[in-house]
């Protein structure tokens, strides 16, 4: 995270680098969406102070609140994708962790214990993914597909098929605050999410963890030969992804203090993948950018907000996102990249050939 | 025979990759009933030329004519339809299918009800018989036969498409002497049936034995087309590398053997180290300041023994003593911690980490030893990178370049820098000079001698006996996954000594 | 002479053993299916009734078709995650059209065309833009599901006297006076059987089929052998997605209604069927008929769990564990095969 924008060449290259950076384009897209929303809804940018909650209020604030969960799963997904894997189970893990938290609260557990235990549940699910991928060498997408399926079932088992509501449970304020509270007027969950993203970023870039994750994603066997233990790294990233998904699950359920075993976290694996891709991390693994993914996550929340602001049926959201994924992947395809270079090259060669014959 | 019109005429072939001209106006003519060798150092453009002829690469300029008809190949299918068949170094068949299916794939005999499997297998058998492979069962899975046999099956497949041109790209690199003779017998058969054969091999003996005509390339440029029988070896070599014969003879004299003193203790001493299917139990002592050469053919176990010493594969038998202490080295991490390093023969798949920078590639092993959470301080890292890049003369001298963008020789130097940065007591170098240009080769050879001079134990594994003989103090000769001899490499030992040792040992065959 | 014949014997022995290793998962699937039947019969006594078999096939004809559809991409080491969503979009469109008074045959043709279009799109994304199959089909899955949701989120019911009936109308072969002991089938089952036969012929009797196996073995080898890899890849996703539309027709006709959420998670059921049936997820080995057995195993889990009184929530966990066990089994088998 730190390594990416610290070094800049002097002069014109800065502009060039800015233009070629995924980050820049994500920010531009974010601004464009905000402008569009403001045109449709003149109050979109308005911020007001809400005395009841002790924080700012306004469309942008709700957008940030929603983005917290995407920040979490996108961060975990970035690390997993960097190892050239994928974690399709993040949405289901969210549901499981949320279900666990709500069920614990209803059964009268202390709120802090409930939070801790539900995070642990997410961690364990992540560890199971990690163990299957690293020790048994199963393909990531099959492994996490199974977890996605089984996790949904597990969430239902935990709540016995109910959509457990812990809204009336006393003493659950800390959890509520986590999702709906404010720190210095800014949504608490967003602040927590950003802090966690920064911590993960520091961990990756200030230690050798980031390089080793990338190394495993680029060439697993070569990494093993340099003394890195790829199995450990793989286990670690899936475990982290599980834990972060559990936090996202808490954010998602605590805002309404209710888990929907079908809808909580549904389709969110797609959002996470999308955020990572927008952030400029290749789906083939290798170099990753947590800051890119973080902006990608906020952008996704913004896209959803835009859809709502424009009054488009929310049912259209998946289709809309699918189109965005397709467009981004198409733009990243080597074919498109080489196309312009190819045209130039062919032209040069042709003129050269002409010069020779003449 | 040579009065014939050529089947294939390639003229002025130019292929450019971003930033490099891989081929620059190269000509090639292939005549029916002739074996034609494409000669040149690595990087001369041989494989690019082959890929142009097989339709893998599109040519940017020039023309390809097959039997007088100009051709534009937009894929391997086009080239095959024009009668050009290829057998690659790494066998490109499908191991999940049977031998017969592989031979006939895409050309299965079809009846009114789809593929007629009975007839298809009969056809396959017919083609296998033609190649003298009648003993193979077309129904058997491909992976039940040896790599050498698979290569011959691939040639049988080429005959199915009724090829007029057969390209053999380094088919002999993994074959032993007998298997090479089998291959040559088939090549002669195919040649005599009027097919033009394009043959690539690094072994000059083979070139002189089987080929009729040579085209020499250097740095992507056409140097000359000559008849094999009119071209003496040293002339050929000097054309390939662009240096005169006198210059060549100066490149290296044999090093004087460093005898091991009676009171010296080995750094590494293994007894009965082995692994099933990889290498039989082997005893070996390696002393400080000594270069131990591993000589043997591909598949003799030379690489396997190196990997076992490093723990890249887990040893199943034997004891491992390091400076007199019993250790168990089961993975590379442990080996590095015990200051043993191994540079792989498979640079692309097991060596470089392509999308990381040169700097990261140098530091990564040292970092792995220290552990993930103890990063190397920036200043120390800079010093290490700077020191080894200078010492090994890595070019370009920019540590922030991605390693995948460096030439093979410089990638190899970076890898050696990576291992040196871990300060190994024992450095195992597996084919460190393969596939790199002659200048870098000499630099790496010199580095090996210097390291031993400084007191490091070095294991030097190479398929080029000449190098092994020139650099080693002691030579371990391997054959059929066993160590068959240990030679004190004094003045009496030459390449022939090793070849004779391998040829005269038949113990492995009976076992 | 004797030595030659003994080596020949050895060779065939070796060959059959190797084939066995490949077929272990498929054989295991058959064994498990039989065991499930025996267990069901022993405990509940209804599992050998003709009526049970009739409804097993009639109710799960769609899954058999999806299993065939999934077998093709998985054989190449790919996957088609969009099959469930394709069922949803085609079902919603088909029923909507019928409700608007458009004749059923036209609605069905449109359903098939939609499947074809999505298949083509997946092919373009995979082949032209180098997307990994699971990402490309994940995208088309969301696209299809999203469009289905835009069209309608209501539960749509087929009007009376629609011409979907001919697919679902039961045809009795044995009219047994005992309750639920009739042997019957419907056109849906016939369609499923035809699809299976089509899949079998495609994979084992055509060059395209052999190319599919070759791609699964090694795509680069297949390319260097001059096989039409690109065209075949297009065909695989085209056929696979089109078959999903066929499955949608069969399913919609059977239940007589459609909703945008129909088919959620079916891609997993299809993967389960394929994997249980012995097709290796990394590609290269597998059989259509194995997938059919896999689909039957998957189908029988539902009545078994409900007869055991296991809550429905557990079904997905059971299916998940089952896929896991079979994937692990595949790993073990291929690891053992390699060691030999």
XYZ file of C-alpha atoms in Angstrom, chain C residues 34-337:
304
model
C -26.994 -48.291 -4.863
C -26.114 -48.028 -1.185
C -28.414 -45.044 -0.834
C -31.210 -46.955 -2.485
C -30.634 -49.997 -0.290
C -30.471 -47.867 2.820
C -33.602 -45.958 1.850
C -35.416 -49.191 1.094
C -34.320 -50.847 4.319
C -35.323 -47.909 6.490
C -38.326 -46.458 4.737
C -39.410 -49.145 2.257
C -40.307 -46.818 -0.581
C -37.083 -46.639 -2.499
C -37.610 -49.558 -4.843
C -41.112 -48.618 -5.825
C -41.552 -47.913 -9.500
C -43.214 -44.675 -8.577
C -40.096 -43.579 -6.746
C -37.976 -44.123 -9.816
C -40.538 -42.455 -12.041
C -40.594 -39.332 -9.964
C -36.818 -39.414 -9.475
C -36.367 -39.156 -13.215
C -39.319 -36.869 -13.927
C -38.429 -34.425 -11.165
C -34.748 -34.387 -11.936
C -34.678 -34.566 -15.721
C -33.540 -30.945 -15.644
C -30.584 -31.816 -13.402
C -29.493 -34.605 -15.725
C -29.498 -32.117 -18.588
C -27.551 -29.587 -16.511
C -25.061 -32.280 -15.556
C -24.386 -32.984 -19.226
C -24.127 -29.242 -19.828
C -21.571 -28.912 -17.039
C -19.566 -31.959 -18.103
C -18.323 -30.309 -21.299
C -16.543 -27.303 -19.765
C -15.307 -29.257 -16.745
C -13.691 -31.799 -19.080
C -11.501 -29.002 -20.405
C -10.658 -27.794 -16.909
C -13.164 -24.948 -17.207
C -16.573 -24.422 -15.637
C -19.898 -22.865 -16.527
C -21.267 -21.076 -13.482
C -24.077 -19.466 -15.460
C -26.310 -22.521 -15.914
C -28.591 -21.772 -12.950
C -29.041 -18.142 -13.925
C -29.722 -19.133 -17.530
C -32.543 -21.333 -16.267
C -33.920 -18.302 -14.409
C -33.797 -15.816 -17.265
C -35.145 -18.233 -19.862
C -37.893 -19.412 -17.514
C -38.995 -15.869 -16.726
C -38.938 -14.843 -20.395
C -40.683 -18.018 -21.529
C -43.485 -17.782 -19.004
C -43.905 -14.038 -19.538
C -44.250 -14.609 -23.269
C -46.763 -17.389 -22.788
C -48.734 -15.233 -20.390
C -48.826 -12.562 -23.090
C -50.483 -15.082 -25.358
C -47.525 -15.957 -27.504
C -47.651 -19.626 -28.556
C -45.452 -21.905 -26.479
C -43.282 -23.183 -29.355
C -42.211 -19.642 -30.133
C -41.545 -18.984 -26.460
C -39.417 -22.108 -26.314
C -37.455 -21.080 -29.362
C -36.818 -17.683 -27.798
C -35.674 -19.402 -24.602
C -33.204 -21.490 -26.575
C -32.013 -18.420 -28.466
C -31.356 -16.605 -25.188
C -29.283 -19.555 -24.019
C -27.345 -19.501 -27.268
C -26.676 -15.779 -26.963
C -25.283 -16.116 -23.448
C -23.202 -19.092 -24.506
C -21.740 -17.092 -27.327
C -21.018 -14.191 -24.994
C -19.178 -16.494 -22.577
C -17.192 -17.908 -25.492
C -16.190 -14.450 -26.674
C -15.110 -13.386 -23.186
C -13.066 -16.526 -22.662
C -11.480 -16.844 -26.068
C -11.166 -13.258 -27.251
C -10.450 -11.510 -23.978
C -8.556 -14.217 -22.125
C -10.935 -14.300 -19.176
C -10.781 -17.382 -17.028
C -13.915 -19.475 -17.606
C -15.128 -19.159 -14.040
C -14.833 -15.370 -14.075
C -16.450 -15.072 -17.496
C -19.354 -17.322 -16.555
C -19.649 -15.687 -13.144
C -20.173 -12.432 -15.032
C -22.736 -13.932 -17.416
C -24.415 -15.535 -14.397
C -24.898 -12.164 -12.745
C -25.942 -10.624 -16.031
C -28.573 -13.279 -16.658
C -29.843 -13.246 -13.089
C -29.945 -9.449 -13.097
C -31.857 -9.223 -16.362
C -34.289 -11.866 -15.087
C -34.847 -9.709 -12.006
C -35.391 -6.625 -14.138
C -38.014 -8.425 -16.192
C -39.908 -9.584 -13.152
C -39.452 -10.432 -9.524
C -42.912 -11.916 -9.210
C -43.822 -15.528 -9.261
C -45.110 -16.066 -12.782
C -47.571 -18.873 -13.424
C -48.049 -20.513 -16.775
C -51.609 -20.008 -18.015
C -53.894 -23.011 -18.369
C -53.828 -24.850 -21.674
C -50.354 -23.738 -22.515
C -48.404 -25.834 -24.921
C -45.730 -26.569 -22.374
C -47.961 -29.475 -21.332
C -46.577 -31.881 -23.863
C -43.253 -31.772 -22.078
C -44.606 -32.461 -18.647
C -47.602 -34.721 -19.344
C -46.985 -38.054 -17.690
C -47.093 -41.144 -19.815
C -47.803 -44.288 -17.874
C -46.124 -47.503 -18.912
C -47.231 -49.649 -16.016
C -50.446 -48.611 -14.361
C -50.087 -50.352 -11.060
C -53.095 -50.469 -8.781
C -50.842 -50.066 -5.746
C -50.260 -46.532 -4.669
C -47.243 -44.779 -6.136
C -46.097 -47.847 -7.963
C -46.815 -46.674 -11.480
C -43.968 -46.615 -13.915
C -44.256 -43.469 -15.908
C -42.225 -40.869 -17.685
C -42.761 -37.663 -19.607
C -41.269 -35.859 -22.547
C -38.913 -34.096 -20.153
C -37.313 -37.424 -19.367
C -37.175 -38.224 -23.060
C -35.475 -34.913 -23.722
C -32.984 -35.623 -20.939
C -32.227 -39.027 -22.429
C -31.755 -37.468 -25.847
C -29.407 -34.887 -24.348
C -27.397 -37.630 -22.686
C -27.163 -39.526 -25.964
C -26.159 -36.324 -27.707
C -23.466 -35.705 -25.092
C -22.197 -39.244 -25.407
C -21.978 -39.100 -29.188
C -20.391 -35.664 -29.101
C -17.666 -36.696 -26.673
C -16.899 -40.175 -27.903
C -17.838 -40.247 -31.537
C -16.792 -36.889 -32.950
C -13.482 -35.156 -33.460
C -14.834 -32.188 -31.547
C -15.313 -34.476 -28.573
C -11.776 -35.761 -28.805
C -10.548 -32.185 -29.025
C -12.425 -31.456 -25.794
C -10.506 -34.243 -24.056
C -7.259 -33.089 -25.642
C -7.779 -29.541 -24.353
C -8.396 -31.013 -20.922
C -5.140 -32.939 -21.169
C -3.090 -29.976 -22.304
C -4.415 -26.991 -24.129
C -1.044 -25.987 -25.523
C -0.422 -29.495 -26.824
C -3.826 -29.501 -28.461
C -3.007 -26.199 -30.115
C 0.380 -27.373 -31.317
C -1.209 -30.522 -32.706
C -3.223 -28.233 -34.934
C -6.582 -29.026 -33.351
C -9.249 -26.326 -33.629
C -9.021 -25.356 -29.964
C -10.610 -21.958 -30.205
C -13.589 -23.147 -32.196
C -14.065 -26.032 -29.806
C -13.984 -23.742 -26.779
C -16.684 -21.600 -28.359
C -18.737 -24.713 -29.028
C -18.350 -25.981 -25.471
C -19.756 -22.863 -23.842
C -22.336 -22.441 -26.577
C -23.660 -25.987 -26.195
C -23.390 -25.931 -22.421
C -25.397 -22.747 -22.038
C -27.921 -23.778 -24.667
C -28.499 -27.034 -22.806
C -29.191 -24.968 -19.694
C -32.019 -23.327 -21.650
C -33.308 -26.775 -22.577
C -33.210 -27.725 -18.904
C -35.199 -24.589 -18.198
C -37.949 -25.644 -20.630
C -38.194 -29.064 -18.998
C -38.222 -27.640 -15.486
C -40.657 -24.819 -16.219
C -43.067 -27.160 -17.952
C -42.915 -29.486 -14.951
C -43.670 -26.963 -12.262
C -45.741 -24.625 -14.395
C -44.322 -21.412 -13.042
C -41.186 -19.280 -13.023
C -39.451 -16.805 -10.788
C -36.282 -14.779 -11.057
C -34.756 -16.736 -8.186
C -35.292 -20.143 -9.725
C -32.105 -22.086 -10.295
C -30.150 -20.361 -7.538
C -27.295 -22.658 -6.634
C -28.036 -25.111 -9.409
C -24.604 -24.561 -10.863
C -23.358 -26.198 -7.693
C -25.750 -29.103 -8.049
C -24.510 -29.558 -11.589
C -20.870 -29.366 -10.487
C -21.697 -31.844 -7.739
C -23.227 -34.238 -10.266
C -20.235 -33.941 -12.575
C -17.642 -34.308 -9.839
C -19.432 -37.179 -8.119
C -19.768 -38.822 -11.526
C -15.997 -39.023 -11.849
C -15.100 -36.109 -14.103
C -11.896 -34.597 -12.823
C -12.180 -30.888 -12.109
C -8.784 -30.182 -13.632
C -9.992 -31.694 -16.881
C -9.029 -34.526 -19.174
C -10.926 -37.415 -17.639
C -14.621 -38.054 -17.259
C -17.778 -39.427 -18.772
C -21.229 -38.115 -19.552
C -22.768 -41.276 -18.173
C -20.831 -40.767 -14.960
C -22.385 -37.325 -14.671
C -25.836 -38.880 -15.060
C -25.091 -41.185 -12.146
C -23.798 -38.169 -10.259
C -27.042 -36.324 -10.974
C -29.037 -39.292 -9.638
C -26.928 -39.391 -6.483
C -27.512 -35.680 -6.023
C -31.245 -36.162 -6.653
C -31.667 -38.935 -4.124
C -30.115 -36.849 -1.354
C -33.291 -34.750 -1.057
C -35.774 -37.577 -0.350
C -33.230 -39.310 1.876
C -32.565 -36.293 4.056
C -36.254 -35.493 4.363
C -37.073 -39.120 5.229
C -34.370 -39.049 7.859
C -35.976 -35.947 9.257
C -32.858 -33.908 8.683
C -33.793 -30.227 8.366
C -33.653 -28.940 4.816
C -30.905 -26.517 5.864
C -28.515 -29.413 6.113
C -28.936 -30.457 2.497
C -26.515 -27.897 1.167
C -23.946 -28.853 3.775
C -24.311 -32.516 2.851
C -23.953 -31.721 -0.832
C -20.963 -29.523 -0.108
C -19.264 -32.220 1.912
C -20.026 -34.717 -0.799
C -18.365 -32.609 -3.501
C -15.428 -32.151 -1.158
C -15.054 -35.869 -0.531
C -15.099 -36.605 -4.233
C -12.663 -33.852 -5.137
C -10.303 -35.158 -2.472
C -10.798 -38.677 -3.797
C -9.813 -37.432 -7.247
C -6.671 -35.879 -5.828
C -5.728 -39.101 -4.129
C -6.405 -41.207 -7.215
C -4.388 -38.942 -9.484
C -1.568 -38.714 -6.930
C -1.417 -42.501 -6.710
C -1.536 -42.733 -10.506
